[in-house]
Coordinates of C-alpha atoms in Angstrom, one line a residue:
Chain G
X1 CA -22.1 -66.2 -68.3
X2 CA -18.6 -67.1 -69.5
X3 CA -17.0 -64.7 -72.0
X4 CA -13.8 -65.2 -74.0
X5 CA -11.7 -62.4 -75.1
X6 CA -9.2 -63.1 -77.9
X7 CA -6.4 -61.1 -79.6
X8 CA -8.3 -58.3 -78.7
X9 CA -6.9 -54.7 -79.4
X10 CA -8.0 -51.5 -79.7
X11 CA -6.3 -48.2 -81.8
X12 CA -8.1 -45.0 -81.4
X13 CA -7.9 -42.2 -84.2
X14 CA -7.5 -38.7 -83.6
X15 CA -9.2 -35.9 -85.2
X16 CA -5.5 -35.2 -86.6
X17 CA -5.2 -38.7 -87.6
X18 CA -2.7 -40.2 -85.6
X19 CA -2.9 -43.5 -83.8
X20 CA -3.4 -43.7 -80.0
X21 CA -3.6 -47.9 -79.2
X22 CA -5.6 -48.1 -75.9
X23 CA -5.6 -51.6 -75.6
X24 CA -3.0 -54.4 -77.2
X25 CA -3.0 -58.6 -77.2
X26 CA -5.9 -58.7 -74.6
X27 CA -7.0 -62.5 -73.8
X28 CA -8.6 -63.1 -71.2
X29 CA -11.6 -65.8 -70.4
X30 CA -14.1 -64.7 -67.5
X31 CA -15.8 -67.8 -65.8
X32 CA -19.3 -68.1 -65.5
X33 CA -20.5 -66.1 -61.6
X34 CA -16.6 -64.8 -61.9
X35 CA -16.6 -61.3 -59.9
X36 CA -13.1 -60.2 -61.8
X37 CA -11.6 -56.9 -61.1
X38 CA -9.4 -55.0 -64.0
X39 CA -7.3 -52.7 -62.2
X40 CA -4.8 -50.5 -64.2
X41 CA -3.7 -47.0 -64.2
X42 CA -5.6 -44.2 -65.9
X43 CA -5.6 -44.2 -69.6
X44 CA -4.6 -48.1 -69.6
X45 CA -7.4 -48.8 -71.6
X46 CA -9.5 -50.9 -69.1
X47 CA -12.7 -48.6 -69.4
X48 CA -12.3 -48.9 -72.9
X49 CA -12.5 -52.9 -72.7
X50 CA -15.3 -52.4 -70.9
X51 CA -17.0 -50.8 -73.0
X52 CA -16.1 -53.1 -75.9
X53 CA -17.3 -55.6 -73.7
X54 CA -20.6 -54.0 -73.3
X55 CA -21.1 -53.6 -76.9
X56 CA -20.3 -49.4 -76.7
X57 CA -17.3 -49.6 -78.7
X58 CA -16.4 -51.7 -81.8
X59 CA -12.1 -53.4 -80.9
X60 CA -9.9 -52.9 -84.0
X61 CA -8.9 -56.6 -84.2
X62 CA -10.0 -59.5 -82.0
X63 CA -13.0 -60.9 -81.2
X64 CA -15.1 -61.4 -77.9
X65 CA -17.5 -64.3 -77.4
X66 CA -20.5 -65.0 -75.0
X67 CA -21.5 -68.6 -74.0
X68 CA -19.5 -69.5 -77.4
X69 CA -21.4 -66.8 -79.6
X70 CA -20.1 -64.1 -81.0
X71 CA -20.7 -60.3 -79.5
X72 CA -22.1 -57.8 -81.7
X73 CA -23.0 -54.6 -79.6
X74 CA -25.4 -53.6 -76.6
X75 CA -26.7 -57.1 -75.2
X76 CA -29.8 -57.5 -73.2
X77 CA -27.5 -60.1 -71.2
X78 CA -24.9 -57.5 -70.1
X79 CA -25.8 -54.9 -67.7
X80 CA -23.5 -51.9 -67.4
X81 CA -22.7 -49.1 -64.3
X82 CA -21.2 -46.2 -64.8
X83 CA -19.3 -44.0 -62.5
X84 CA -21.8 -41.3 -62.4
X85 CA -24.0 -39.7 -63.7
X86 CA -25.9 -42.0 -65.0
X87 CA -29.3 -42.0 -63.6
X88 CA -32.1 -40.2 -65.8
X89 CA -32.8 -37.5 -63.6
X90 CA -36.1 -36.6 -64.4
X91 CA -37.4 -39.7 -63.5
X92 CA -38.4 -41.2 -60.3
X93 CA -36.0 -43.8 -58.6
X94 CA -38.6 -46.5 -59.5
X95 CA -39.2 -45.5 -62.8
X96 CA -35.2 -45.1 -63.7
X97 CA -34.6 -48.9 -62.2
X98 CA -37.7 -49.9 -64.2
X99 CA -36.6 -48.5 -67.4
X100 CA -34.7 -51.4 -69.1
X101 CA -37.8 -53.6 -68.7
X102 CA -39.6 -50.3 -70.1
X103 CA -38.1 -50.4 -73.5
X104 CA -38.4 -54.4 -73.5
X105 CA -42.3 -53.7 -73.5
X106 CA -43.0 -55.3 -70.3
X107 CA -46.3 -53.8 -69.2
X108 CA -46.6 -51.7 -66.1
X109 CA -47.2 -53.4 -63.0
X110 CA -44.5 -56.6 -63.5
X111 CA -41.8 -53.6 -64.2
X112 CA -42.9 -52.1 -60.9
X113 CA -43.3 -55.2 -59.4
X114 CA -39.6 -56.6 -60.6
X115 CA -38.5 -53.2 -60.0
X116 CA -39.4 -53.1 -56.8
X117 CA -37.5 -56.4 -55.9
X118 CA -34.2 -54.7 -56.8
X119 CA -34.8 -51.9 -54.8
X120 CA -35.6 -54.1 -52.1
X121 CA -32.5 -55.9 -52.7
X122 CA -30.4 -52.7 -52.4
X123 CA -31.7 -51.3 -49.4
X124 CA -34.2 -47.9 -51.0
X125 CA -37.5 -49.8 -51.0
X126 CA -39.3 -46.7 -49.0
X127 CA -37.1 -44.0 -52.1
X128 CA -39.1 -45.6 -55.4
X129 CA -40.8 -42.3 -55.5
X130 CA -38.1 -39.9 -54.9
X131 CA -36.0 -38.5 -57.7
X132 CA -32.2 -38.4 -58.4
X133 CA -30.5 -35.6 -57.0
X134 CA -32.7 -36.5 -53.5
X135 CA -30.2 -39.2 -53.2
X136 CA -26.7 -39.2 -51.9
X137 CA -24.1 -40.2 -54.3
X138 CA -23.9 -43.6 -52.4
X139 CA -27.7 -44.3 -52.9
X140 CA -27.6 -43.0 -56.7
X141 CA -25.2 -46.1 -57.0
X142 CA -27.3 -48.7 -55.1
X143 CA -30.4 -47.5 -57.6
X144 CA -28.0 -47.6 -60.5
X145 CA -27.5 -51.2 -59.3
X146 CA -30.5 -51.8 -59.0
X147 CA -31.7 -50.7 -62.3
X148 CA -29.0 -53.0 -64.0
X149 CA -30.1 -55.9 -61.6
X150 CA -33.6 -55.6 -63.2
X151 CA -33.2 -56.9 -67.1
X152 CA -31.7 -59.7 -64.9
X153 CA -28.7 -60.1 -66.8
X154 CA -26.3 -62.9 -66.5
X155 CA -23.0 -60.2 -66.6
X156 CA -22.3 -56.9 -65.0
X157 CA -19.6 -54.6 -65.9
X158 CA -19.2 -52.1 -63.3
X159 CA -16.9 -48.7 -64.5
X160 CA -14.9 -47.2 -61.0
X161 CA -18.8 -47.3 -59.8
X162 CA -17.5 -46.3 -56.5
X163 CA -15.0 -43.8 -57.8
X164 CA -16.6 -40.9 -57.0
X165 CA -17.8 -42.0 -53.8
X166 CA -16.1 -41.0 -50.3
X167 CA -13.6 -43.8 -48.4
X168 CA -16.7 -44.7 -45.7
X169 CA -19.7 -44.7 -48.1
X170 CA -16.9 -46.9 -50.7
X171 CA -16.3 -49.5 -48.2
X172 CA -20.0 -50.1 -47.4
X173 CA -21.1 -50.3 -50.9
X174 CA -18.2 -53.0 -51.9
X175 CA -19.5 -55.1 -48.5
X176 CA -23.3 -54.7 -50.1
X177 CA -21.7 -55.5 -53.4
X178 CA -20.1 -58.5 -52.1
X179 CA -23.4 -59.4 -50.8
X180 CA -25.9 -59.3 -53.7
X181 CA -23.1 -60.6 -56.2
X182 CA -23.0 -63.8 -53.5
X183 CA -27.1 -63.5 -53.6
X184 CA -27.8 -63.5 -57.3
X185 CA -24.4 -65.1 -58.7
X186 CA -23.7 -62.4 -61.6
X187 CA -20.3 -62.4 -63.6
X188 CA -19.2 -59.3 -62.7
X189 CA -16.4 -57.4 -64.0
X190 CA -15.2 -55.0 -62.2
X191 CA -13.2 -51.8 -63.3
X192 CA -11.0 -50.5 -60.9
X193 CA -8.3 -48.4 -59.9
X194 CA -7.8 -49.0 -56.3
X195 CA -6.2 -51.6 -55.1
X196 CA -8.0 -52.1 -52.0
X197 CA -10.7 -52.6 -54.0
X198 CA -9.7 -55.2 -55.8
X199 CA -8.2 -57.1 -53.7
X200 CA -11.6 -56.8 -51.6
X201 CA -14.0 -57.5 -53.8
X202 CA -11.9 -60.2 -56.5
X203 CA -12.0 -63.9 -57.7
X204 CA -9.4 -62.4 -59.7
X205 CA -7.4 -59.1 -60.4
X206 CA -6.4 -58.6 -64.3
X207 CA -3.7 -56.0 -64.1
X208 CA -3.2 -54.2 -66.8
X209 CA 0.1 -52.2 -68.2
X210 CA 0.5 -48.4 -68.8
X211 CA -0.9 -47.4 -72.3
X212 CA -1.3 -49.5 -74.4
X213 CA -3.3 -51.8 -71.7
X214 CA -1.7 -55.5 -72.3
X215 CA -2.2 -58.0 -68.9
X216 CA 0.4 -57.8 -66.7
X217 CA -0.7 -60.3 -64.5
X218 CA -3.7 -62.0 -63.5
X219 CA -3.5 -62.6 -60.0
X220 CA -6.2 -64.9 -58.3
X221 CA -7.3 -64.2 -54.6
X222 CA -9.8 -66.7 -53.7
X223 CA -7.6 -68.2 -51.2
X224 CA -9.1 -65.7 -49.1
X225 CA -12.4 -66.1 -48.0
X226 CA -15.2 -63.5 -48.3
X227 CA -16.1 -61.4 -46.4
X228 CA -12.4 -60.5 -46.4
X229 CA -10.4 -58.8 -43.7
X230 CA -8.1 -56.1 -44.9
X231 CA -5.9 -56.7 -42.2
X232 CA -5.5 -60.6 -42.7
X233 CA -1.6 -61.7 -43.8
X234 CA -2.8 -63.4 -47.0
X235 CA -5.0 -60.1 -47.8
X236 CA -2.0 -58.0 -46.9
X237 CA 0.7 -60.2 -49.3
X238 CA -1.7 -60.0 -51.9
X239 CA -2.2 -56.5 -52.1
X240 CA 1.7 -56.0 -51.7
X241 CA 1.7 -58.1 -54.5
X242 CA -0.4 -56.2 -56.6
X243 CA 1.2 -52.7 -55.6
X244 CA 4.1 -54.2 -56.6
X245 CA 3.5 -55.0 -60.4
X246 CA 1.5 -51.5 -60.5
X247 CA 4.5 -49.7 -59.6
X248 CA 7.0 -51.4 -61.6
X249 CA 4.5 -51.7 -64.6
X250 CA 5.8 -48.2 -65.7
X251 CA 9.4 -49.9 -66.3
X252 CA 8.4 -52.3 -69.6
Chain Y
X1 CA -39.6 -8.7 -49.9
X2 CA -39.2 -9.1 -53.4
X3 CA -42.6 -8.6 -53.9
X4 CA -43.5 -5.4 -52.4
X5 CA -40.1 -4.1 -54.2
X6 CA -41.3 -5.2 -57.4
X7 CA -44.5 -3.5 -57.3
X8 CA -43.0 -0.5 -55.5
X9 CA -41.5 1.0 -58.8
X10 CA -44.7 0.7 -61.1
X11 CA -46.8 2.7 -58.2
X12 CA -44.5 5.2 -58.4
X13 CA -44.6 5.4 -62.5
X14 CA -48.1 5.7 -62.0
X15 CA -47.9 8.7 -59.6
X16 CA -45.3 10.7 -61.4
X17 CA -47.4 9.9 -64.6
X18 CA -50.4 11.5 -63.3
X19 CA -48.8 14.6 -61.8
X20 CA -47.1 14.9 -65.8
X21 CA -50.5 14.4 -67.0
X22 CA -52.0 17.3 -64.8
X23 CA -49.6 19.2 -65.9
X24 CA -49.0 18.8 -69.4
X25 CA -53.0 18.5 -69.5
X26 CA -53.1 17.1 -73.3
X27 CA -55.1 14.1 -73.8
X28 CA -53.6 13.6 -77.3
X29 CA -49.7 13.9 -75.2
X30 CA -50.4 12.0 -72.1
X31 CA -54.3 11.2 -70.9
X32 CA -54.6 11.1 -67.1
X33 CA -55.0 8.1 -65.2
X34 CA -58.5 8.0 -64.7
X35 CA -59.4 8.1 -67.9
X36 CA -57.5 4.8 -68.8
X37 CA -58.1 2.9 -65.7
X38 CA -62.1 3.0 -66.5
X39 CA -61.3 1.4 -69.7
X40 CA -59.2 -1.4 -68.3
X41 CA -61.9 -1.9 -65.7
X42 CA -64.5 -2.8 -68.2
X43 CA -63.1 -4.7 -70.5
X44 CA -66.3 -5.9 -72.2
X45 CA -67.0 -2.7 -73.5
X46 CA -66.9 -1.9 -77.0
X47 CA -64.0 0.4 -78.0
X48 CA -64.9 2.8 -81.1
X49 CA -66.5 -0.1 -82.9
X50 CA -63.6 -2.5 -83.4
X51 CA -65.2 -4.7 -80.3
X52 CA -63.9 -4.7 -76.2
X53 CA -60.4 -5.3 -75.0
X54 CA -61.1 -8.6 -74.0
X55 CA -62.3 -9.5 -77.5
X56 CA -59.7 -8.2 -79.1
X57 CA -57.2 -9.5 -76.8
X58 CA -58.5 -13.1 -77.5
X59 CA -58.5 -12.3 -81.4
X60 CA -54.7 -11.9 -80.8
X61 CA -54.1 -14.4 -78.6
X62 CA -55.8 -17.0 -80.9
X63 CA -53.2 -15.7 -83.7
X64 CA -50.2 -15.6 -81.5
X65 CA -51.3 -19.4 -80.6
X66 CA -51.8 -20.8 -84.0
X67 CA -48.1 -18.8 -85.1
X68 CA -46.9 -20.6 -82.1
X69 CA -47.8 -24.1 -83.0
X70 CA -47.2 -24.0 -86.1
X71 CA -43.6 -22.9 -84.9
X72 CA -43.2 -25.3 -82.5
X73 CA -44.7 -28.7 -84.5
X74 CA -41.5 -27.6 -86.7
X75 CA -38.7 -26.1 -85.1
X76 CA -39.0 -29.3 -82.2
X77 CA -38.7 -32.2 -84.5
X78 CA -35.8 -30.0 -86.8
X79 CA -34.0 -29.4 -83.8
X80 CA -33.7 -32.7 -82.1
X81 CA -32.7 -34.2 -85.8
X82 CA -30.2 -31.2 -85.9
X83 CA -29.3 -32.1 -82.5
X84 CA -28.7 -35.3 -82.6
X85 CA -27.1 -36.1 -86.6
X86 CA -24.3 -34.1 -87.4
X87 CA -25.0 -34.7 -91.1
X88 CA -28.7 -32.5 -90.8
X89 CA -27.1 -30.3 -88.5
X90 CA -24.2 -29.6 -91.4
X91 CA -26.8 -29.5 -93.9
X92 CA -29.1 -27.1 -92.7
X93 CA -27.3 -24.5 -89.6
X94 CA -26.0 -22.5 -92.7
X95 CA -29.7 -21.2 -93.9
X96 CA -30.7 -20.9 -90.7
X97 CA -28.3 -18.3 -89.5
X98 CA -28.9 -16.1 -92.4
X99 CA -32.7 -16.0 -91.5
X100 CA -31.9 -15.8 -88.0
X101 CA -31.1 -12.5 -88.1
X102 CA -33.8 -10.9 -90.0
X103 CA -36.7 -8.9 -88.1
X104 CA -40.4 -11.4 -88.5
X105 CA -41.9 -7.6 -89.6
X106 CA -39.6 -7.4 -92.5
X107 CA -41.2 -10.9 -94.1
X108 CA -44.8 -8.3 -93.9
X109 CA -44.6 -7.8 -97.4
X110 CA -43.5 -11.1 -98.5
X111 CA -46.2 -12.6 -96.2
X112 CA -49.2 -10.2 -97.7
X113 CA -47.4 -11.3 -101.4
X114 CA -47.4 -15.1 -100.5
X115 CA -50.5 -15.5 -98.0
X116 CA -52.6 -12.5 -98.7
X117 CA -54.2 -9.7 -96.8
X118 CA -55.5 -11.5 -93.2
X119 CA -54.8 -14.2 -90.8
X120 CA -52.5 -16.3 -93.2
X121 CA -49.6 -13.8 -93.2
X122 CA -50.2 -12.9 -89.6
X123 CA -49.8 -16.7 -88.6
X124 CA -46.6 -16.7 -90.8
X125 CA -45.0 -13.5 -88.9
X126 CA -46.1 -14.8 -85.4
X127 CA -44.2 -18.1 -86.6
X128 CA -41.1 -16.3 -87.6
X129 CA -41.1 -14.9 -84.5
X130 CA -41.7 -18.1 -82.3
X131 CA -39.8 -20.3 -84.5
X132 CA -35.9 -19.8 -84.2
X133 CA -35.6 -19.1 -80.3
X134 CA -37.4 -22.9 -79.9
X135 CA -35.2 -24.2 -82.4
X136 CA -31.8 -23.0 -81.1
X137 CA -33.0 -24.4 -77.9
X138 CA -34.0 -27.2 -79.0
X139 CA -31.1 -28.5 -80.5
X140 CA -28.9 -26.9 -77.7
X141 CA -30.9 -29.0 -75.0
X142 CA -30.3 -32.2 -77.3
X143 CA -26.6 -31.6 -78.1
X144 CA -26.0 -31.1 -73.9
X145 CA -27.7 -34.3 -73.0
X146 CA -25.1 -36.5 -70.8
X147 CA -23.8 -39.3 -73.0
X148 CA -24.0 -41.8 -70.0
X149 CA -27.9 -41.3 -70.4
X150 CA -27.4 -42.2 -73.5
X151 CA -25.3 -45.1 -73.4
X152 CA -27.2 -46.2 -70.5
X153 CA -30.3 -46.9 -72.3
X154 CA -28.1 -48.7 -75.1
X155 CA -27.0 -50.7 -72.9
X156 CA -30.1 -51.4 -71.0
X157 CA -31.7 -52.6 -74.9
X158 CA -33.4 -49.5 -75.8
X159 CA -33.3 -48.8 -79.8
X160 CA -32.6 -45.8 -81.5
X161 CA -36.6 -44.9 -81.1
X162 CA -36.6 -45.4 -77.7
X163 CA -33.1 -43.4 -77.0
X164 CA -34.6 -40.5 -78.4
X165 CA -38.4 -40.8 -77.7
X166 CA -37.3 -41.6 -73.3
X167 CA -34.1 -39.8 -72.9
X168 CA -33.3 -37.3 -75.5
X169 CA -36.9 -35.8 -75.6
X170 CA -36.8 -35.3 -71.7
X171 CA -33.6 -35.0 -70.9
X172 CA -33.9 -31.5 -73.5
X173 CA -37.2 -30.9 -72.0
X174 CA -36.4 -28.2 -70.1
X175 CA -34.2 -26.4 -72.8
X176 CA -36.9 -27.1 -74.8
X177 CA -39.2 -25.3 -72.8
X178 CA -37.1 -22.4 -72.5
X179 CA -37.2 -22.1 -75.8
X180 CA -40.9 -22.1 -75.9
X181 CA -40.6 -19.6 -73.0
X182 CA -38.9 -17.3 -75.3
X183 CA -40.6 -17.9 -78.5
X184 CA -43.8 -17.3 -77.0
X185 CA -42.7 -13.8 -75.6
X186 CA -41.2 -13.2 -79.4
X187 CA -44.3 -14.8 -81.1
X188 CA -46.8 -11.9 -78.5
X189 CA -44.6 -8.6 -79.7
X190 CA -44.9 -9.5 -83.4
X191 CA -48.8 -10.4 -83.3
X192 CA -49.1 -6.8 -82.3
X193 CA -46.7 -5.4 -85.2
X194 CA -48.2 -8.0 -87.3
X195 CA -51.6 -6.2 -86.7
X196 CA -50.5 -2.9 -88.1
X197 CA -50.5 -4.6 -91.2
X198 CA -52.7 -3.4 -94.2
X199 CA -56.2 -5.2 -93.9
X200 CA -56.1 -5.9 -90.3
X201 CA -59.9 -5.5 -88.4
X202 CA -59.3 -6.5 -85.1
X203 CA -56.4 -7.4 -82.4
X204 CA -55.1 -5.4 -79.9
X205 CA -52.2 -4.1 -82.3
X206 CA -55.0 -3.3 -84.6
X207 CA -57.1 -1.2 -82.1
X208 CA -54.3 1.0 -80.7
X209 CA -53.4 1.9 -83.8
X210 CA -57.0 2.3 -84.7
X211 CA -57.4 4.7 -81.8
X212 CA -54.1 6.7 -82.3
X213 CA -56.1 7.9 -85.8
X214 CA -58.9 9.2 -83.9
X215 CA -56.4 10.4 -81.1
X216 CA -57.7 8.5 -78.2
X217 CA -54.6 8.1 -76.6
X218 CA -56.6 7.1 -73.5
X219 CA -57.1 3.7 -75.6
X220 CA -53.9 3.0 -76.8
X221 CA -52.3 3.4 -73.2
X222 CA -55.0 0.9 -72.6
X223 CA -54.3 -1.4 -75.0
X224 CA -50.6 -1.3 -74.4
X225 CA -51.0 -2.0 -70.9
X226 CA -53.4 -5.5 -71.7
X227 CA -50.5 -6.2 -74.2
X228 CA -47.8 -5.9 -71.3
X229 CA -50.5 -8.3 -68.5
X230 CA -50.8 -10.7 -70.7
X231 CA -47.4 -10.7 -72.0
X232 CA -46.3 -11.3 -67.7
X233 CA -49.3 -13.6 -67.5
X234 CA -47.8 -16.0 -69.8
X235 CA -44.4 -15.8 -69.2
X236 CA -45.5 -16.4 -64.8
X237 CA -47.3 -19.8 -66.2
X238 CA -44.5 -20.7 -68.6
X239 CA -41.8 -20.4 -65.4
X240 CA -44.5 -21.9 -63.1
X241 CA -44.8 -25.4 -65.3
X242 CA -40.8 -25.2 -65.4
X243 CA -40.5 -24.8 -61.5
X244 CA -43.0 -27.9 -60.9
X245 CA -42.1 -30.2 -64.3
X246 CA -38.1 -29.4 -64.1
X247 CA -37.1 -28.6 -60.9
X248 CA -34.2 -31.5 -61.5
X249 CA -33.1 -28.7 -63.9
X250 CA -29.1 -28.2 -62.7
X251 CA -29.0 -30.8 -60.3
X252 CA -28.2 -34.1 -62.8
X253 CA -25.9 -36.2 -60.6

């Protein structure tokens, strides 16, 4: 999926009334099986792009376009993740990564039976029947995953999905990221504020300014090959790179 | 060891009960113990001609039930709609916390004036009773669902419909059924004061009242004490179905 974003911005009212802009000039063209990581401070808007991008919030001016078409709220082509909380907990693992083809109408057994696929994929075939809070945070992720795998989108926009996760369980989950976005060729984009992270798991790193978000920089990092090494010199100069325009991004 | 504790304290009411009764020794003040314990034992047995125990107990009970869903097929539908728009919830929390606070019994009169002597105005008390604590729940349990559910199932496709029929509707569940937890309780004390009413023939309210003109006090302790078993009976299933259906209750991660 390729999406164009142009002349985006987004301006946030209070309850008193007064203007907060989140996000300001945003272009920004995602290629089709892009895995692109937005990494910005807190509060520089890029969850909010996100969730313009998946239809959850309306920008103030701009416009974002899918495969040439405009966007007009939630599509069945763009899968989100949250950062937690996000699983149903009431319902079993394999009915919560079943759900989106659930409200499509698809009948019983070929949700199970996609369902079951995706589960496979992430590793908790032999949890379907468990529920939520059975699960460590790390699995709750994978199933999370997993249930946005299953409408089969073409995008997925992941929100700091390993944010709440701890540094061992975070490094395993971006290696079995890498993996399944290399198995099933998704656009991902990827919302982040570690920089480790990005430089881990990106084609390429939007960086985004201090409030209002505007891009910084985009910085591309395929010239070094997956599965990366954090310790190899181009990995290293990249991520200097990136720390660099982070810290001074507080100056303009 | 809870258990044995529990039941500890009511063995000992009963003892110090029948020493008072021995020595008060007035049936119309306090009847001893084993002239109430034979009347619980045989609950089939007709009491002064109003029927058994167990028949009147059902006669309330099928009261209590039809006040109770009559309650329920209202206040759950009101209260996720309150819940969930703002504009309903503006338009209608006003009335409803001026009748909150008025007493089920005091709407008797009303209720005989509107429904007439009988069933009708019982029915109308009992869902008084039942009606509020399952709507305050209600709509509580709605307005704390987790917005990420929400925007999950947006997100995933799902319509409004299906946002609030798969994840509203269960993710209140069990605040819901707290509420009916409560209600239920509520709706069982005022199908006994509802029975004192004028025109009432049968019910357990009915026959201790019933008995307390013909000063059998024996019955009335009875009566009081099938009101209080069925009262725990209920409210043991009520937690039981929450224990088994919610035990995800607290633990959303």
């Amino acid at each position: 999926m390729k999406l164009a974003i142009r002349d985006l911005s987004k301006v946030f009212v209070t309850g008193t009334g007064e203007q907060v802009p989140a996000l300001d000039g945003i272009n920004l063209t995602v290629d089709d099986e892009e895995f692109l990581c937005i990494l910005g401070p807190s509060g520089c808007g890029k969850t909010t792009l996100l969730r313009i991008i998946a239809g959850l919030d309306t920008p103030t001016t701009g416009s974002i376009q899918v495969d040439g078409e405009a966007l007009s709220g939630p599509s069945r082509r763009i899968a989100m993740i949250f950062q937690e909380y996000s699983l149903f907990p009431w319902r079993t693992v394999l009915d919560n990564v079943s759900f989106g083809l659930e409200v499509q109408g698809r009948d019983r057994e070929e949700r199970f039976a996609v369902a079951r696929k995706y589960l496979d994929l992430v590793g908790l075939a032999s949890f379907e029947r468990n529920l939520p809070y059975e699960l460590s945070g790390g699995m709750r992720q994978r199933v999370a995953v997993a249930r946005a795998l299953a409408t089969e989108p073409a995008a997925l926009l992941m929100d700091e999905p390993f944010g709440a996760l701890d540094a061992q369980t975070r490094n395993l989950m971006q290696t079995e990221l890498q993996e399944i976005w290399r198995k099933t060729r998704k656009t991902i984009l990827f919302v982040t504020h570690s920089v480790d992270e990005a430089v881990f798991l990106a084609d390429r790193i939007v960086v985004l300014t201090e409030r209002p978000g505007r891009i910084r920089e985009i910085v591309p990092v395929q010239k070094c090959p997956h599965p990366r090494d954090r310790t190899c010199a181009d990995f290293v100069e990249i991520r200097r790179h990136v720390l660099d325009l982070i810290s001074g991004g507080s100056s303009d | 060891m809870r258990r044995p504790l529990g039941i500890l304290l009511p063995i000992l009411i009963l003892i110090v009960w029948e020493i008072a009764a021995r020595f008060i020794n007035n049936q119309f003040i306090l009847p001893r113990l084993e002239t109430v314990l034979p009347v619980l034992l045989s609950p089939t047995i007709d009491i002064l001609g109003t029927g058994s125990l167990l028949h009147n107990a059902m006669v309330s009970l099928e009261r209590v039930g039809a006040g109770f869903l009559v309650a329920l097929a209202i206040a759950i539908p009101l209260g996720v709609g309150m819940g969930w728009s703002r504009r309903l919830d503006a338009l209608a929390d006003t009335t409803i916390q001026l009748l909150r606070p008025i007493p089920p019994l005091a709407w008797g009169p009303l209720a005989i004036a509107w429904f007439s002597v009988g069933i009708n105005s019982m029915i109308f008390i009992i869902f008084l009773g039942a009606f509020f604590p399952i709507l305050l729940n209600t709509i509580d349990g709605v307005r704390a669902i987790k917005k990420t559910w929400v925007e999950v199932a947006q997100t995933l496709g799902a319509s409004e419909r299906q946002v609030l029929a798969k994840v509203v509707l269960p993710g209140a569940a069990p605040t819901i059924w707290t509420g009916l937890r409560v209600g239920f309780g509520i709706a069982w004390m005022c199908v006994i004061a509802a029975e004192w009413l004028p025109g009432t023939t049968s019910g357990l309210g009915y026959l201790t009242l019933y008995a307390y003109n013909f000063g059998q006090m024996h019955y009335i302790i009875a009566g009081m004490i099938t009101i209080g078993i069925i009262g725990i009976a209920f409210d043991l299933l009520f937690r039981s179905v929450e224990d088994r259906w919610f035990c995800w209750r607290g633990l959303e991660r």
